[in-house]
mmCIF file of C-alpha atoms in Angstrom:
data_model
loop_
_atom_site.group_PDB
_atom_site.id
_atom_site.type_symbol
_atom_site.label_atom_id
_atom_site.label_comp_id
_atom_site.label_asym_id
_atom_site.label_seq_id
_atom_site.Cartn_x
_atom_site.Cartn_y
_atom_site.Cartn_z
ATOM 1 C CA MET A 27 -5.071 15.994 20.242
ATOM 2 C CA GLY A 28 -3.856 17.914 17.288
ATOM 3 C CA ARG A 29 -4.084 18.796 13.663
ATOM 4 C CA THR A 30 -2.796 16.499 10.928
ATOM 5 C CA THR A 31 -2.721 17.361 7.227
ATOM 6 C CA VAL A 32 -1.871 14.775 4.593
ATOM 7 C CA VAL A 33 -1.883 14.821 0.809
ATOM 8 C CA VAL A 34 -3.192 11.649 -0.785
ATOM 9 C CA GLU A 35 -2.239 10.894 -4.377
ATOM 10 C CA ASP A 36 -5.528 9.358 -5.488
ATOM 11 C CA LEU A 37 -5.087 7.662 -8.871
ATOM 12 C CA VAL A 38 -8.604 8.586 -10.010
ATOM 13 C CA PHE A 39 -9.271 11.993 -8.418
ATOM 14 C CA GLY A 40 -5.817 13.594 -8.187
ATOM 15 C CA ASP A 41 -3.969 15.038 -5.194
ATOM 16 C CA ILE A 42 -6.361 15.370 -2.271
ATOM 17 C CA THR A 43 -5.640 17.312 0.915
ATOM 18 C CA ILE A 44 -7.142 15.861 4.086
ATOM 19 C CA THR A 45 -6.958 17.772 7.366
ATOM 20 C CA LEU A 46 -7.979 16.072 10.617
ATOM 21 C CA ASP A 47 -8.331 18.287 13.676
ATOM 22 C CA THR A 48 -8.942 15.944 16.600
ATOM 23 C CA GLY A 49 -9.054 18.804 19.123
ATOM 24 C CA GLY A 50 -11.571 20.813 17.119
ATOM 25 C CA GLY A 51 -13.433 17.693 16.010
ATOM 26 C CA SER A 52 -13.354 18.109 12.242
ATOM 27 C CA VAL A 53 -12.033 16.583 9.063
ATOM 28 C CA GLU A 54 -11.871 18.467 5.757
ATOM 29 C CA VAL A 55 -11.332 16.891 2.353
ATOM 30 C CA SER A 56 -10.439 19.108 -0.622
ATOM 31 C CA GLY A 57 -8.390 19.242 -3.782
ATOM 32 C CA GLY A 58 -8.131 17.106 -6.853
ATOM 33 C CA TRP A 59 -11.501 16.779 -8.528
ATOM 34 C CA LEU A 60 -13.368 16.470 -5.231
ATOM 35 C CA PRO A 61 -15.808 18.978 -3.768
ATOM 36 C CA ARG A 62 -14.728 20.421 -0.411
ATOM 37 C CA THR A 63 -16.303 18.203 2.231
ATOM 38 C CA THR A 64 -16.300 18.752 5.987
ATOM 39 C CA LEU A 65 -17.379 16.379 8.745
ATOM 40 C CA SER A 66 -17.422 18.098 12.145
ATOM 41 C CA ARG A 67 -18.363 17.553 15.750
ATOM 42 C CA ASP A 68 -20.655 20.140 17.354
ATOM 43 C CA PRO A 69 -18.494 22.724 19.179
ATOM 44 C CA GLY A 70 -20.180 22.131 22.559
ATOM 45 C CA ALA A 71 -19.894 18.329 22.473
ATOM 46 C CA THR A 72 -17.547 16.601 24.904
ATOM 47 C CA PRO A 73 -15.068 14.608 22.803
ATOM 48 C CA THR A 74 -14.508 10.885 23.281
ATOM 49 C CA SER A 75 -11.231 9.045 22.694
ATOM 50 C CA TRP A 76 -12.650 7.209 19.671
ATOM 51 C CA PRO A 77 -13.383 7.890 16.814
ATOM 52 C CA PRO A 78 -10.741 10.421 15.695
ATOM 53 C CA ILE A 79 -13.338 13.183 15.267
ATOM 54 C CA GLY A 80 -14.344 12.730 18.929
ATOM 55 C CA THR A 81 -17.912 11.436 18.609
ATOM 56 C CA SER A 82 -19.980 8.943 16.675
ATOM 57 C CA ASP A 83 -23.313 10.364 17.829
ATOM 58 C CA PRO A 84 -25.155 11.510 14.682
ATOM 59 C CA ASP A 85 -26.905 14.233 16.718
ATOM 60 C CA LEU A 86 -23.480 15.786 17.411
ATOM 61 C CA LEU A 87 -22.120 15.591 13.841
ATOM 62 C CA SER A 88 -22.607 17.754 10.794
ATOM 63 C CA LEU A 89 -21.563 17.005 7.239
ATOM 64 C CA THR A 90 -21.146 19.673 4.588
ATOM 65 C CA LEU A 91 -20.670 18.927 0.906
ATOM 66 C CA ASP A 92 -19.424 22.008 -0.973
ATOM 67 C CA SER A 93 -21.864 21.763 -3.832
ATOM 68 C CA GLU A 94 -24.872 20.707 -1.761
ATOM 69 C CA GLY A 95 -24.575 22.486 1.599
ATOM 70 C CA GLU A 96 -25.282 20.683 4.857
ATOM 71 C CA ALA A 97 -26.398 17.082 4.526
ATOM 72 C CA GLU A 98 -27.933 14.500 6.842
ATOM 73 C CA PRO A 99 -25.315 13.438 9.430
ATOM 74 C CA PRO A 100 -23.866 9.933 9.161
ATOM 75 C CA ALA A 101 -24.966 7.315 11.686
ATOM 76 C CA LEU A 102 -23.045 4.405 13.159
ATOM 77 C CA SER A 103 -24.791 1.109 13.636
ATOM 78 C CA ARG A 104 -23.670 -1.973 15.519
ATOM 79 C CA GLY A 105 -21.870 -4.571 13.458
ATOM 80 C CA TYR A 106 -22.773 -8.216 13.370
ATOM 81 C CA VAL A 107 -23.734 -10.163 16.475
ATOM 82 C CA ASN A 108 -20.360 -11.894 16.787
ATOM 83 C CA ARG A 109 -18.169 -8.918 15.873
ATOM 84 C CA ARG A 110 -17.794 -5.685 17.793
ATOM 85 C CA ALA A 111 -17.475 -3.502 14.718
ATOM 86 C CA TYR A 112 -19.405 -0.516 13.497
ATOM 87 C CA THR A 113 -20.800 0.308 10.103
ATOM 88 C CA VAL A 114 -21.197 3.965 9.162
ATOM 89 C CA ARG A 115 -24.460 4.564 7.320
ATOM 90 C CA PHE A 116 -25.204 7.755 5.407
ATOM 91 C CA PRO A 117 -28.544 8.297 3.619
ATOM 92 C CA ASP A 118 -28.008 11.016 1.001
ATOM 93 C CA GLY A 119 -31.595 12.237 0.896
ATOM 94 C CA GLY A 120 -31.863 11.286 -2.782
ATOM 95 C CA GLY A 121 -32.857 7.688 -2.140
ATOM 96 C CA ARG A 122 -29.319 6.279 -1.963
ATOM 97 C CA THR A 123 -27.614 5.000 1.156
ATOM 98 C CA TYR A 124 -23.855 4.936 1.546
ATOM 99 C CA ARG A 125 -22.173 2.603 4.003
ATOM 100 C CA LEU A 126 -18.596 2.322 5.207
ATOM 101 C CA VAL A 127 -18.401 -1.369 6.143
ATOM 102 C CA PRO A 128 -15.373 -2.788 8.008
ATOM 103 C CA TYR A 129 -14.008 -6.041 6.634
ATOM 104 C CA SER A 130 -10.679 -6.293 8.465
ATOM 105 C CA GLU A 131 -9.028 -4.595 11.430
ATOM 106 C CA THR A 132 -7.773 -1.701 9.284
ATOM 107 C CA ARG A 133 -9.904 -1.600 6.138
ATOM 108 C CA SER A 134 -13.457 -0.729 5.187
ATOM 109 C CA ARG A 135 -15.422 -0.786 1.960
ATOM 110 C CA LEU A 136 -17.442 2.208 0.812
ATOM 111 C CA MET A 137 -20.735 1.082 -0.689
ATOM 112 C CA ARG A 138 -23.546 2.846 -2.551
ATOM 113 C CA ASP A 139 -26.609 0.788 -1.717
ATOM 114 C CA LYS A 140 -25.246 -2.712 -2.512
ATOM 115 C CA VAL A 141 -22.512 -1.622 -4.942
ATOM 116 C CA VAL A 142 -18.939 -1.644 -3.650
ATOM 117 C CA LEU A 143 -17.288 1.623 -4.680
ATOM 118 C CA GLY A 144 -13.863 1.066 -3.187
ATOM 119 C CA GLU A 145 -11.653 0.232 -0.246
ATOM 120 C CA LEU A 146 -10.323 2.743 2.301
ATOM 121 C CA ARG A 147 -7.643 2.317 4.937
ATOM 122 C CA VAL A 148 -6.688 4.771 7.670
ATOM 123 C CA SER A 149 -3.940 4.335 10.262
ATOM 124 C CA PRO A 150 -5.067 3.679 13.851
ATOM 125 C CA GLY A 151 -5.662 7.046 15.481
ATOM 126 C CA GLY A 152 -6.694 8.544 12.154
ATOM 127 C CA GLY A 153 -5.197 11.121 9.875
ATOM 128 C CA HIS A 154 -2.867 9.009 7.775
ATOM 129 C CA VAL A 155 -4.837 7.544 4.924
ATOM 130 C CA THR A 156 -3.650 5.539 1.959
ATOM 131 C CA PRO A 157 -5.122 6.267 -1.476
ATOM 132 C CA ALA A 158 -8.456 4.552 -1.883
ATOM 133 C CA ARG A 159 -8.691 1.646 -4.265
ATOM 134 C CA TRP A 160 -11.737 2.555 -6.352
ATOM 135 C CA ARG A 161 -13.547 -0.060 -8.429
ATOM 136 C CA THR A 162 -13.635 1.215 -12.001
ATOM 137 C CA ASP A 163 -16.847 -0.665 -12.797
ATOM 138 C CA SER A 164 -18.686 1.193 -9.989
ATOM 139 C CA LYS A 165 -18.386 4.648 -11.622
ATOM 140 C CA VAL A 166 -17.496 6.493 -8.406
ATOM 141 C CA LEU A 167 -18.553 10.154 -8.415
ATOM 142 C CA PRO A 168 -16.279 12.880 -6.950
ATOM 143 C CA ALA A 169 -18.769 13.636 -4.138
ATOM 144 C CA GLU A 170 -18.854 9.936 -3.238
ATOM 145 C CA ALA A 171 -15.067 9.770 -3.042
ATOM 146 C CA ALA A 172 -14.971 12.908 -0.867
ATOM 147 C CA LEU A 173 -17.622 11.407 1.410
ATOM 148 C CA GLY A 174 -15.634 8.159 1.666
ATOM 149 C CA TYR A 175 -12.421 9.922 2.664
ATOM 150 C CA ALA A 176 -14.227 12.173 5.191
ATOM 151 C CA LEU A 177 -16.029 9.251 6.860
ATOM 152 C CA ALA A 178 -12.925 7.035 6.875
ATOM 153 C CA VAL A 179 -10.635 9.665 8.406
ATOM 154 C CA GLY A 180 -13.181 11.167 10.814
ATOM 155 C CA LEU A 181 -14.861 7.983 12.011
ATOM 156 C CA GLY A 182 -12.131 5.417 11.357
ATOM 157 C CA THR A 183 -11.914 2.286 9.271
ATOM 158 C CA GLY A 184 -11.790 -1.372 10.185
ATOM 159 C CA GLY A 185 -13.179 -3.257 13.149
ATOM 160 C CA LYS A 186 -13.034 -1.509 16.509
ATOM 161 C CA ASP A 187 -14.043 -2.943 19.851
ATOM 162 C CA ALA A 188 -16.355 -1.166 22.278
ATOM 163 C CA GLU A 189 -13.427 0.504 24.049
ATOM 164 C CA GLY A 190 -12.074 1.933 20.808
ATOM 165 C CA GLY A 191 -9.078 -0.289 20.105
ATOM 166 C CA PRO A 192 -8.690 -2.706 17.219
ATOM 167 C CA SER A 193 -10.844 -5.771 17.607
ATOM 168 C CA GLY A 194 -9.154 -9.121 17.970
ATOM 169 C CA GLY A 195 -11.679 -10.845 15.766
ATOM 170 C CA SER A 196 -11.454 -14.422 14.639
ATOM 171 C CA VAL A 197 -11.072 -15.765 11.134
ATOM 172 C CA ALA A 198 -14.795 -16.531 11.203
ATOM 173 C CA ASP A 199 -15.533 -12.889 12.062
ATOM 174 C CA ALA A 200 -13.399 -11.698 9.167
ATOM 175 C CA VAL A 201 -15.146 -14.091 6.754
ATOM 176 C CA LEU A 202 -18.573 -12.876 7.921
ATOM 177 C CA ASP A 203 -17.526 -9.255 7.441
ATOM 178 C CA ILE A 204 -16.206 -9.963 3.942
ATOM 179 C CA LEU A 205 -19.422 -11.757 3.003
ATOM 180 C CA ALA A 206 -21.514 -8.909 4.413
ATOM 181 C CA ALA A 207 -19.661 -6.362 2.286
ATOM 182 C CA TRP A 208 -19.718 -8.510 -0.861
ATOM 183 C CA PRO A 209 -22.116 -7.137 -3.496
#
């Protein structure tokens, strides 16, 4: 357990600093044109080995967007019947729902309702993230990008099995995940 800080050179939003503290159970996204965003585990919660932030229980998570204060915590939901993957769902309180949907072992798509905003990839174990590939036709807002990075780093991307490792998944599973994330 430790603290990892990386700078991501996002082509749309500039240089973004992401700090993952697995011991403290938090991830902070700041810099570039993004509002400071923090996803954190409640201090009294007993951490688990997966996800990187130490819990996926929405009752033990808090999310703070700089410009909006504390928001509804994200919730994980079971993936499809034949795939042991998890989708992160985040209702923003304004009628929109964001989802981080896995479509391979290492990648997930960030969606606003049914619109794909972009693709995020984080190394196993979290912390090391590649710049997101944002879809220009989706008109991604800075707060949405910050949310995507925070969820991806704190809760992981890609398919994970129930024990927390990468899922084996078949080609059929991958096709179903791609179709599920397709707008």
